Amino acid sequence: RDQATAATTPETAKRDLAITGMTCASCVVSVESALKSVPGVTSAEVNLANERATVRLDPVHAELGALVKAVERAGYGALVIPEGDAARAAAVEDERALRLRYVASLQRRLIVAGILGAATMVLSMAPHFIAGIEHSDWRVYLLFLLATPVQLWAAAPFYRAAWNAARHGTSNMNTLIVVGTTAAYGLSVAATFFPALFVANGLEPHASLYYETSTAIIALVLAGRFIEARARAHTGDAIRALLALGAKTARVRRPGGVEEDVAIEALRVGDVVLVRPGETIATDGLVLAGASAVNESMLTGESVPVEKNAGDEVTGGTLNTTGALRIRATRVGQDTTLAQIVRLVEDAQASKAPIQRLVDQIAAVFVPVVFLIAGLAFAAWTLFGPEPRISYAITAFIAVLIIACPCALGLATPTAIMVGTGRGASRGILIKSALALEAAQRID
């Protein structure tokens, strides 16, 4: 098995990309299809919860720039995550900062949509409590003024995402939201400024106002997006907690007895590292001299320190408690035990459970089917519904589009996997993959 692995490793490589602009399971399918279309790519898996793509490719035939361009052509953004420890950590922090800015932007839009939407709802329901207000001209124009900022500004991210999808011949959750709310808002605007057209066709203009529908839908969807985005901003907390266990610098003794502090990235195999009481051991190594008790709870979960003497092995990230140690570094960087644990957790979080693959297959046809059902509902109410048929038909059309948004469909499983693997790692339980996690339900 080791020979086979060694034979195939030079031929294939694994690269991670941060993906932006995804909102639903349909987006996952689009990005995966775009990545798989790049020559030299053998497989591509996209995780909606942490917005990461894991691509296995032939480095000779597949260029990283081609991966980014393929994702951008599909209407999304992509950033290649560097492989080096320092560069990777910096990229992860930049990505998290970007997510936090996105959360702040959504929060502003949600506040505006919530306030104006609530005012629109109250004004729309006012005729039920205040006699004669229904046919007041000022009420109609005030509804328009309240609803327009919500439709044109608060919902702007939906329009941009839907347009990007449409330009590339695809559709997603944003398409459903945009079509549904635009239909309600557009009909209301027509009834506000062209009431004679409605009267000529036997329709009551005031009964064709759906401003409260469009604003309420946008506010509710923004609330869901805000909660989702805030959760995503913390999806890497488990990884950051693991990385925080490692030391940032190490005191190295050079030939001649000179001691100097160096960055952990500058450590090399064979360096002699001095570890004083209370310090975190910088890297995996072999004890050359000294005696101490080392807290290895981050590895074993056992809180009782383990005695270490000359000739014993120590692990980077564990805590030296009582005595001073002089160790020789045997593994550094990506080869350390801590780095392998971090990599294992990342791989587990990026993997897909069998049930998630079924969800992706459904998502590939979900949006077109929803549009078909909404169209059939509109036609049925128009042909066979009671008067006013058009009003009932539009209500049914919008209802089908909005309630069918597949947010939970694409987020439920990957979010559960990320939380499960992250919480397990923080308690010393390492889960190899989503497949292993799903199979664990059959353990007696």
Short mmCIF file of C-alpha atoms in Angstrom, two decimals:
data_model
loop_
_atom_site.label_atom_id
_atom_site.label_comp_id
_atom_site.label_asym_id
_atom_site.label_seq_id
_atom_site.Cartn_x
_atom_site.Cartn_y
_atom_site.Cartn_z
CA ARG A 1 0.00 0.00 0.00
CA ASP A 2 2.85 2.40 0.89
CA GLN A 3 4.55 1.67 -2.45
CA ALA A 4 1.33 2.34 -4.32
CA THR A 5 0.84 5.60 -2.46
CA ALA A 6 4.38 6.68 -3.16
CA ALA A 7 3.90 5.84 -6.83
CA THR A 8 0.74 7.89 -7.21
CA THR A 9 1.66 10.90 -5.05
CA PRO A 10 3.88 12.60 -7.67
CA GLU A 11 1.14 12.24 -10.30
CA THR A 12 -1.67 13.88 -8.33
CA ALA A 13 -1.83 16.84 -5.99
CA LYS A 14 -4.52 18.27 -3.73
CA ARG A 15 -5.24 21.98 -3.67
CA ASP A 16 -7.80 23.95 -1.68
CA LEU A 17 -9.71 26.97 -2.97
CA ALA A 18 -11.85 29.46 -1.09
CA ILE A 19 -15.11 30.01 -3.02
CA THR A 20 -17.27 33.12 -2.70
CA GLY A 21 -20.80 33.81 -3.88
CA MET A 22 -22.38 30.42 -3.11
CA THR A 23 -25.82 30.46 -1.48
CA CYS A 24 -27.42 27.06 -2.00
CA ALA A 25 -26.89 23.45 -3.03
CA SER A 26 -27.40 24.38 -6.69
CA CYS A 27 -24.34 26.65 -6.44
CA VAL A 28 -22.28 23.70 -5.18
CA VAL A 29 -23.20 21.66 -8.26
CA SER A 30 -22.33 24.57 -10.58
CA VAL A 31 -18.90 25.13 -9.01
CA GLU A 32 -18.05 21.42 -8.97
CA SER A 33 -19.02 21.09 -12.64
CA ALA A 34 -16.87 24.11 -13.53
CA LEU A 35 -13.82 22.71 -11.71
CA LYS A 36 -14.21 19.23 -13.16
CA SER A 37 -14.28 20.71 -16.67
CA VAL A 38 -10.67 21.94 -16.30
CA PRO A 39 -8.21 19.57 -18.06
CA GLY A 40 -6.10 17.64 -15.58
CA VAL A 41 -8.63 17.72 -12.73
CA THR A 42 -9.47 14.24 -11.47
CA SER A 43 -12.01 15.20 -8.80
CA ALA A 44 -13.55 18.25 -7.15
CA GLU A 45 -15.62 18.52 -3.99
CA VAL A 46 -17.21 21.74 -2.77
CA ASN A 47 -18.38 22.33 0.81
CA LEU A 48 -21.13 24.91 1.14
CA ALA A 49 -20.75 25.33 4.90
CA ASN A 50 -17.11 26.46 4.86
CA GLU A 51 -17.10 27.68 1.21
CA ARG A 52 -14.10 25.57 0.30
CA ALA A 53 -13.33 23.46 -2.75
CA THR A 54 -10.94 20.50 -2.57
CA VAL A 55 -9.49 19.69 -5.99
CA ARG A 56 -7.32 16.72 -6.89
CA LEU A 57 -5.38 17.33 -10.08
CA ASP A 58 -2.44 16.46 -12.26
CA PRO A 59 -0.02 19.36 -11.59
CA VAL A 60 1.56 18.90 -15.02
CA HIS A 61 -1.64 19.43 -17.00
CA ALA A 62 -3.83 21.51 -14.65
CA GLU A 63 -2.95 25.14 -13.88
CA LEU A 64 -4.19 26.87 -10.73
CA GLY A 65 -5.10 29.95 -12.75
CA ALA A 66 -7.36 27.80 -14.92
CA LEU A 67 -9.25 26.63 -11.82
CA VAL A 68 -9.89 30.21 -10.70
CA LYS A 69 -11.03 31.26 -14.18
CA ALA A 70 -13.37 28.27 -14.46
CA VAL A 71 -15.06 29.21 -11.18
CA GLU A 72 -15.31 32.87 -12.23
CA ARG A 73 -16.86 31.88 -15.57
CA ALA A 74 -19.52 30.03 -13.58
CA GLY A 75 -20.38 33.28 -11.79
CA TYR A 76 -18.50 32.84 -8.52
CA GLY A 77 -15.21 33.95 -6.99
CA ALA A 78 -12.21 31.76 -6.13
CA LEU A 79 -8.94 32.14 -4.24
CA VAL A 80 -6.23 29.48 -4.12
CA ILE A 81 -5.21 28.70 -0.52
CA PRO A 82 -1.38 28.68 -0.25
CA GLU A 83 0.38 25.52 0.90
CA GLY A 84 3.00 27.02 3.25
CA ASP A 85 2.17 27.22 6.96
CA ALA A 86 2.60 30.99 7.32
CA ALA A 87 1.00 31.86 3.99
CA ARG A 88 -1.88 29.48 4.63
CA ALA A 89 -2.53 30.93 8.09
CA ALA A 90 -2.47 34.47 6.64
CA ALA A 91 -4.88 33.45 3.86
CA VAL A 92 -7.25 31.87 6.37
CA GLU A 93 -7.27 35.04 8.48
CA ASP A 94 -7.88 37.21 5.39
CA GLU A 95 -10.74 34.92 4.41
CA ARG A 96 -12.25 35.19 7.88
CA ALA A 97 -11.95 38.99 7.82
CA LEU A 98 -13.73 39.02 4.45
CA ARG A 99 -16.52 36.88 5.88
CA LEU A 100 -16.92 39.20 8.86
CA ARG A 101 -17.22 42.20 6.51
CA TYR A 102 -19.89 40.29 4.59
CA VAL A 103 -21.74 39.62 7.85
CA ALA A 104 -21.63 43.34 8.70
CA SER A 105 -22.98 44.21 5.24
CA LEU A 106 -25.84 41.75 5.61
CA GLN A 107 -26.63 43.13 9.04
CA ARG A 108 -27.00 46.66 7.66
CA ARG A 109 -29.27 45.47 4.87
CA LEU A 110 -31.31 43.38 7.31
CA ILE A 111 -31.86 46.32 9.65
CA VAL A 112 -33.11 48.54 6.81
CA ALA A 113 -35.28 45.79 5.34
CA GLY A 114 -36.67 44.90 8.75
CA ILE A 115 -37.64 48.46 9.69
CA LEU A 116 -39.09 49.44 6.31
CA GLY A 117 -40.71 46.03 5.88
CA ALA A 118 -42.43 46.28 9.26
CA ALA A 119 -43.70 49.78 8.40
CA THR A 120 -44.94 48.51 5.03
CA MET A 121 -46.73 45.61 6.70
CA VAL A 122 -48.46 47.89 9.23
CA LEU A 123 -49.56 50.33 6.52
CA SER A 124 -50.82 47.49 4.32
CA MET A 125 -52.89 46.05 7.17
CA ALA A 126 -54.20 49.49 8.24
CA PRO A 127 -57.50 49.24 6.26
CA HIS A 128 -58.54 46.41 8.58
CA PHE A 129 -58.47 48.83 11.50
CA ILE A 130 -58.92 52.34 10.02
CA ALA A 131 -61.99 52.94 7.88
CA GLY A 132 -61.54 54.83 4.61
CA ILE A 133 -57.75 54.61 4.48
CA GLU A 134 -57.71 51.88 1.82
CA HIS A 135 -58.51 54.29 -1.06
CA SER A 136 -56.31 57.16 0.12
CA ASP A 137 -53.85 58.13 -2.60
CA TRP A 138 -51.09 59.04 -0.11
CA ARG A 139 -51.14 55.51 1.34
CA VAL A 140 -50.27 53.93 -2.02
CA TYR A 141 -47.38 56.29 -2.69
CA LEU A 142 -46.05 55.90 0.85
CA LEU A 143 -46.07 52.12 0.41
CA PHE A 144 -44.06 52.58 -2.77
CA LEU A 145 -41.52 54.81 -1.01
CA LEU A 146 -41.13 52.32 1.85
CA ALA A 147 -40.79 49.24 -0.34
CA THR A 148 -38.47 50.62 -3.05
CA PRO A 149 -35.27 50.89 -0.93
CA VAL A 150 -35.82 47.32 0.25
CA GLN A 151 -36.28 46.01 -3.27
CA LEU A 152 -33.48 47.97 -4.94
CA TRP A 153 -30.86 48.25 -2.17
CA ALA A 154 -31.44 45.61 0.51
CA ALA A 155 -32.07 42.93 -2.14
CA ALA A 156 -29.19 44.02 -4.39
CA PRO A 157 -27.00 40.96 -3.53
CA PHE A 158 -29.81 38.67 -4.70
CA TYR A 159 -30.04 40.50 -8.03
CA ARG A 160 -26.28 40.39 -8.59
CA ALA A 161 -26.09 36.67 -7.82
CA ALA A 162 -29.12 35.86 -9.96
CA TRP A 163 -27.69 37.89 -12.86
CA ASN A 164 -24.35 36.12 -12.62
CA ALA A 165 -26.13 32.78 -12.73
CA ALA A 166 -28.30 33.84 -15.67
CA ARG A 167 -25.26 35.04 -17.64
CA HIS A 168 -23.84 31.55 -17.42
CA GLY A 169 -27.07 29.77 -18.24
CA THR A 170 -27.79 28.51 -14.71
CA SER A 171 -30.22 29.28 -11.91
CA ASN A 172 -30.08 29.07 -8.13
CA MET A 173 -31.88 30.12 -4.97
CA ASN A 174 -31.30 33.80 -5.76
CA THR A 175 -33.17 33.32 -9.03
CA LEU A 176 -36.22 32.10 -7.11
CA ILE A 177 -36.09 35.06 -4.71
CA VAL A 178 -35.55 37.65 -7.44
CA VAL A 179 -38.32 36.36 -9.71
CA GLY A 180 -40.80 36.03 -6.84
CA THR A 181 -40.20 39.41 -5.19
CA THR A 182 -39.83 41.28 -8.49
CA ALA A 183 -43.18 39.91 -9.65
CA ALA A 184 -44.85 41.13 -6.46
CA TYR A 185 -43.08 44.51 -6.49
CA GLY A 186 -43.54 45.05 -10.23
CA LEU A 187 -47.28 44.36 -10.11
CA SER A 188 -47.61 46.74 -7.15
CA VAL A 189 -45.74 49.52 -8.98
CA ALA A 190 -47.99 49.05 -12.02
CA ALA A 191 -51.09 49.25 -9.80
CA THR A 192 -49.70 52.40 -8.14
CA PHE A 193 -48.89 54.42 -11.26
CA PHE A 194 -51.25 52.89 -13.85
CA PRO A 195 -54.50 52.19 -11.95
CA ALA A 196 -56.62 52.90 -15.03
CA LEU A 197 -55.08 49.92 -16.78
CA PHE A 198 -56.26 47.64 -13.97
CA VAL A 199 -59.76 49.16 -13.89
CA ALA A 200 -60.08 48.70 -17.67
CA ASN A 201 -59.40 44.97 -17.17
CA GLY A 202 -61.89 44.61 -14.34
CA LEU A 203 -59.28 44.57 -11.55
CA GLU A 204 -59.23 46.63 -8.37
CA PRO A 205 -55.84 48.48 -8.23
CA HIS A 206 -55.76 48.55 -4.42
CA ALA A 207 -56.28 44.77 -4.33
CA SER A 208 -53.21 44.31 -6.53
CA LEU A 209 -50.73 45.83 -4.09
CA TYR A 210 -48.14 43.33 -2.83
CA TYR A 211 -45.54 45.69 -1.39
CA GLU A 212 -45.74 44.00 2.01
CA THR A 213 -45.18 40.60 0.37
CA SER A 214 -41.95 41.58 -1.39
CA THR A 215 -40.50 43.47 1.60
CA ALA A 216 -41.38 40.73 4.10
CA ILE A 217 -39.84 38.03 1.91
CA ILE A 218 -36.63 40.00 1.42
CA ALA A 219 -36.36 40.76 5.14
CA LEU A 220 -36.91 37.11 6.10
CA VAL A 221 -34.42 35.79 3.54
CA LEU A 222 -31.86 38.38 4.66
CA ALA A 223 -32.39 37.25 8.25
CA GLY A 224 -31.66 33.67 7.21
CA ARG A 225 -28.59 34.76 5.21
CA PHE A 226 -27.31 36.79 8.16
CA ILE A 227 -27.60 33.88 10.60
CA GLU A 228 -26.02 31.56 8.05
CA ALA A 229 -23.14 33.95 7.29
CA ARG A 230 -22.45 34.55 10.97
CA ALA A 231 -22.25 30.79 11.53
CA ARG A 232 -19.92 30.40 8.53
CA ALA A 233 -17.60 33.06 9.92
CA HIS A 234 -16.95 30.75 12.87
CA THR A 235 -16.67 27.47 10.97
CA GLY A 236 -12.88 27.58 11.20
CA ASP A 237 -12.81 28.08 14.98
CA ALA A 238 -11.90 24.43 15.58
CA ILE A 239 -8.95 24.67 13.17
CA ARG A 240 -7.78 27.96 14.67
CA ALA A 241 -8.00 26.45 18.17
CA LEU A 242 -5.79 23.57 17.07
CA LEU A 243 -3.28 25.91 15.43
CA ALA A 244 -3.21 28.04 18.58
CA LEU A 245 -1.83 25.04 20.46
CA GLY A 246 1.46 25.30 18.60
CA ALA A 247 4.33 27.54 19.66
CA LYS A 248 5.06 30.66 17.60
CA THR A 249 8.81 30.80 18.32
CA ALA A 250 11.52 28.42 19.50
CA ARG A 251 14.83 28.98 21.34
CA VAL A 252 17.49 27.24 19.28
CA ARG A 253 21.05 26.48 20.46
CA ARG A 254 23.52 26.95 17.63
CA PRO A 255 27.01 25.37 17.39
CA GLY A 256 29.28 27.14 19.85
CA GLY A 257 26.54 27.49 22.46
CA VAL A 258 24.87 30.60 20.99
CA GLU A 259 21.13 30.72 21.72
CA GLU A 260 18.58 32.59 19.60
CA ASP A 261 14.83 32.81 19.24
CA VAL A 262 13.57 31.88 15.76
CA ALA A 263 10.13 31.76 14.17
CA ILE A 264 8.59 28.32 14.19
CA GLU A 265 8.62 28.30 10.36
CA ALA A 266 12.44 28.66 10.43
CA LEU A 267 13.00 25.47 12.41
CA ARG A 268 14.86 22.68 10.60
CA VAL A 269 15.21 18.98 11.31
CA GLY A 270 18.24 18.48 13.55
CA ASP A 271 18.01 21.85 15.31
CA VAL A 272 18.58 21.69 19.08
CA VAL A 273 15.68 23.40 20.86
CA LEU A 274 15.63 24.52 24.48
CA VAL A 275 12.29 24.26 26.30
CA ARG A 276 11.92 25.94 29.68
CA PRO A 277 9.29 25.12 32.33
CA GLY A 278 5.83 26.38 31.39
CA GLU A 279 6.61 26.67 27.66
CA THR A 280 4.91 24.89 24.78
CA ILE A 281 7.17 22.39 23.05
CA ALA A 282 7.87 23.89 19.63
CA THR A 283 8.05 20.78 17.46
CA ASP A 284 8.25 17.00 17.50
CA GLY A 285 11.62 15.86 18.76
CA LEU A 286 13.84 13.61 20.84
CA VAL A 287 14.95 14.58 24.34
CA LEU A 288 18.73 14.97 24.47
CA ALA A 289 19.05 16.12 28.07
CA GLY A 290 16.91 17.14 31.02
CA ALA A 291 13.92 15.68 32.82
CA SER A 292 10.39 17.02 33.07
CA ALA A 293 6.71 16.18 33.13
CA VAL A 294 4.87 17.01 29.90
CA ASN A 295 1.12 17.64 29.68
CA GLU A 296 -0.04 15.66 26.62
CA SER A 297 -3.78 16.18 27.13
CA MET A 298 -4.11 17.83 23.69
CA LEU A 299 -3.13 14.44 22.21
CA THR A 300 -4.43 11.83 24.63
CA GLY A 301 -7.05 13.62 26.70
CA GLU A 302 -5.14 12.50 29.81
CA SER A 303 -4.62 15.43 32.18
CA VAL A 304 -1.87 13.76 34.24
CA PRO A 305 1.55 14.90 32.90
CA VAL A 306 3.90 12.24 31.49
CA GLU A 307 7.50 11.99 32.71
CA LYS A 308 10.07 12.66 29.98
CA ASN A 309 13.80 11.90 30.16
CA ALA A 310 16.74 11.69 27.77
CA GLY A 311 15.88 9.38 24.85
CA ASP A 312 12.09 9.97 25.05
CA GLU A 313 10.08 11.47 22.21
CA VAL A 314 8.03 14.64 22.69
CA THR A 315 5.31 16.15 20.55
CA GLY A 316 5.00 19.74 19.38
CA GLY A 317 2.08 21.58 20.97
CA THR A 318 2.29 19.72 24.30
CA LEU A 319 3.11 21.68 27.46
CA ASN A 320 6.34 21.33 29.39
CA THR A 321 5.49 21.72 33.09
CA THR A 322 8.29 21.24 35.63
CA GLY A 323 11.82 20.94 34.26
CA ALA A 324 13.97 22.20 31.40
CA LEU A 325 14.48 20.06 28.30
CA ARG A 326 16.93 20.08 25.43
CA ILE A 327 15.49 18.34 22.38
CA ARG A 328 16.55 17.66 18.80
CA ALA A 329 13.85 18.43 16.20
CA THR A 330 12.87 15.30 14.28
CA ARG A 331 9.81 16.62 12.43
CA VAL A 332 8.97 20.23 11.51
CA GLY A 333 6.31 22.14 9.60
CA GLN A 334 3.71 20.00 7.84
CA ASP A 335 5.31 16.79 9.11
CA THR A 336 4.60 17.38 12.81
CA THR A 337 1.88 15.48 14.65
CA LEU A 338 -0.10 18.69 15.28
CA ALA A 339 0.03 19.66 11.60
CA GLN A 340 -1.21 16.20 10.63
CA ILE A 341 -4.09 16.49 13.11
CA VAL A 342 -5.06 19.87 11.63
CA ARG A 343 -4.85 18.41 8.12
CA LEU A 344 -7.00 15.44 9.13
CA VAL A 345 -9.69 17.72 10.59
CA GLU A 346 -9.63 19.91 7.45
CA ASP A 347 -9.98 16.86 5.20
CA ALA A 348 -12.83 15.51 7.31
CA GLN A 349 -14.66 18.85 7.20
CA ALA A 350 -14.21 19.11 3.44
CA SER A 351 -15.37 15.55 2.72
CA LYS A 352 -18.91 14.64 1.78
CA ALA A 353 -21.14 12.07 3.40
CA PRO A 354 -23.08 9.73 1.08
CA ILE A 355 -26.34 11.52 1.98
CA GLN A 356 -24.80 14.82 0.85
CA ARG A 357 -24.03 13.40 -2.58
CA LEU A 358 -27.71 12.52 -2.90
CA VAL A 359 -28.61 16.10 -1.96
CA ASP A 360 -26.28 17.43 -4.69
CA GLN A 361 -27.99 15.24 -7.29
CA ILE A 362 -31.38 16.59 -6.26
CA ALA A 363 -30.10 20.18 -6.24
CA ALA A 364 -28.95 19.90 -9.85
CA VAL A 365 -32.58 19.78 -11.03
CA PHE A 366 -34.28 21.43 -8.06
CA VAL A 367 -34.57 25.03 -9.28
CA PRO A 368 -35.87 24.21 -12.80
CA VAL A 369 -38.47 21.88 -11.30
CA VAL A 370 -39.59 24.60 -8.88
CA PHE A 371 -40.04 27.05 -11.76
CA LEU A 372 -42.09 24.45 -13.62
CA ILE A 373 -44.35 23.85 -10.61
CA ALA A 374 -44.75 27.61 -10.02
CA GLY A 375 -45.69 28.09 -13.69
CA LEU A 376 -48.25 25.29 -13.49
CA ALA A 377 -49.73 26.81 -10.31
CA PHE A 378 -50.02 30.20 -12.04
CA ALA A 379 -51.69 28.67 -15.10
CA ALA A 380 -54.11 26.60 -12.99
CA TRP A 381 -55.29 29.59 -10.95
CA THR A 382 -55.56 31.74 -14.08
CA LEU A 383 -57.68 29.18 -15.92
CA PHE A 384 -59.77 27.67 -13.14
CA GLY A 385 -59.51 29.96 -10.12
CA PRO A 386 -62.23 32.30 -8.80
CA GLU A 387 -62.11 36.03 -9.39
CA PRO A 388 -59.86 37.94 -9.13
CA ARG A 389 -57.97 35.15 -10.89
CA ILE A 390 -54.80 37.09 -11.66
CA SER A 391 -54.31 38.12 -8.04
CA TYR A 392 -54.71 34.55 -6.83
CA ALA A 393 -52.46 33.25 -9.61
CA ILE A 394 -49.64 35.68 -8.75
CA THR A 395 -49.93 34.86 -5.05
CA ALA A 396 -49.66 31.12 -5.79
CA PHE A 397 -46.73 31.70 -8.18
CA ILE A 398 -44.78 33.74 -5.61
CA ALA A 399 -45.58 31.33 -2.76
CA VAL A 400 -44.23 28.31 -4.64
CA LEU A 401 -41.01 30.11 -5.61
CA ILE A 402 -40.26 31.44 -2.14
CA ILE A 403 -41.10 28.45 0.06
CA ALA A 404 -39.02 26.19 -2.21
CA CYS A 405 -35.69 27.95 -1.59
CA PRO A 406 -33.32 25.06 -0.81
CA CYS A 407 -31.23 26.69 1.92
CA ALA A 408 -31.49 23.89 4.46
CA LEU A 409 -31.14 21.29 1.72
CA GLY A 410 -27.55 22.26 1.03
CA LEU A 411 -26.42 23.42 4.48
CA ALA A 412 -27.78 20.86 6.95
CA THR A 413 -25.36 17.99 6.33
CA PRO A 414 -22.07 19.91 5.78
CA THR A 415 -22.76 22.11 8.80
CA ALA A 416 -23.37 19.06 10.98
CA ILE A 417 -20.13 17.49 9.71
CA MET A 418 -18.10 20.62 10.41
CA VAL A 419 -19.47 21.02 13.92
CA GLY A 420 -19.10 17.31 14.69
CA THR A 421 -15.50 16.98 13.49
CA GLY A 422 -14.47 20.29 15.08
CA ARG A 423 -15.99 19.47 18.46
CA GLY A 424 -14.50 15.99 18.33
CA ALA A 425 -11.02 17.35 17.61
CA SER A 426 -11.26 19.77 20.54
CA ARG A 427 -11.92 16.75 22.78
CA GLY A 428 -9.20 14.52 21.39
CA ILE A 429 -11.48 12.52 19.06
CA LEU A 430 -10.24 12.59 15.46
CA ILE A 431 -12.80 11.75 12.78
CA LYS A 432 -11.23 10.65 9.51
CA SER A 433 -14.05 11.60 7.11
CA ALA A 434 -17.74 12.35 6.73
CA LEU A 435 -18.22 8.74 5.62
CA ALA A 436 -16.78 7.53 8.94
CA LEU A 437 -18.99 9.94 10.87
CA GLU A 438 -22.12 8.75 9.07
CA ALA A 439 -21.14 5.11 9.58
CA ALA A 440 -20.71 5.75 13.32
CA GLN A 441 -24.50 5.72 13.73
CA ARG A 442 -24.37 1.92 13.33
CA ILE A 443 -22.00 1.47 16.26
CA ASP A 444 -23.69 -0.38 19.13
#
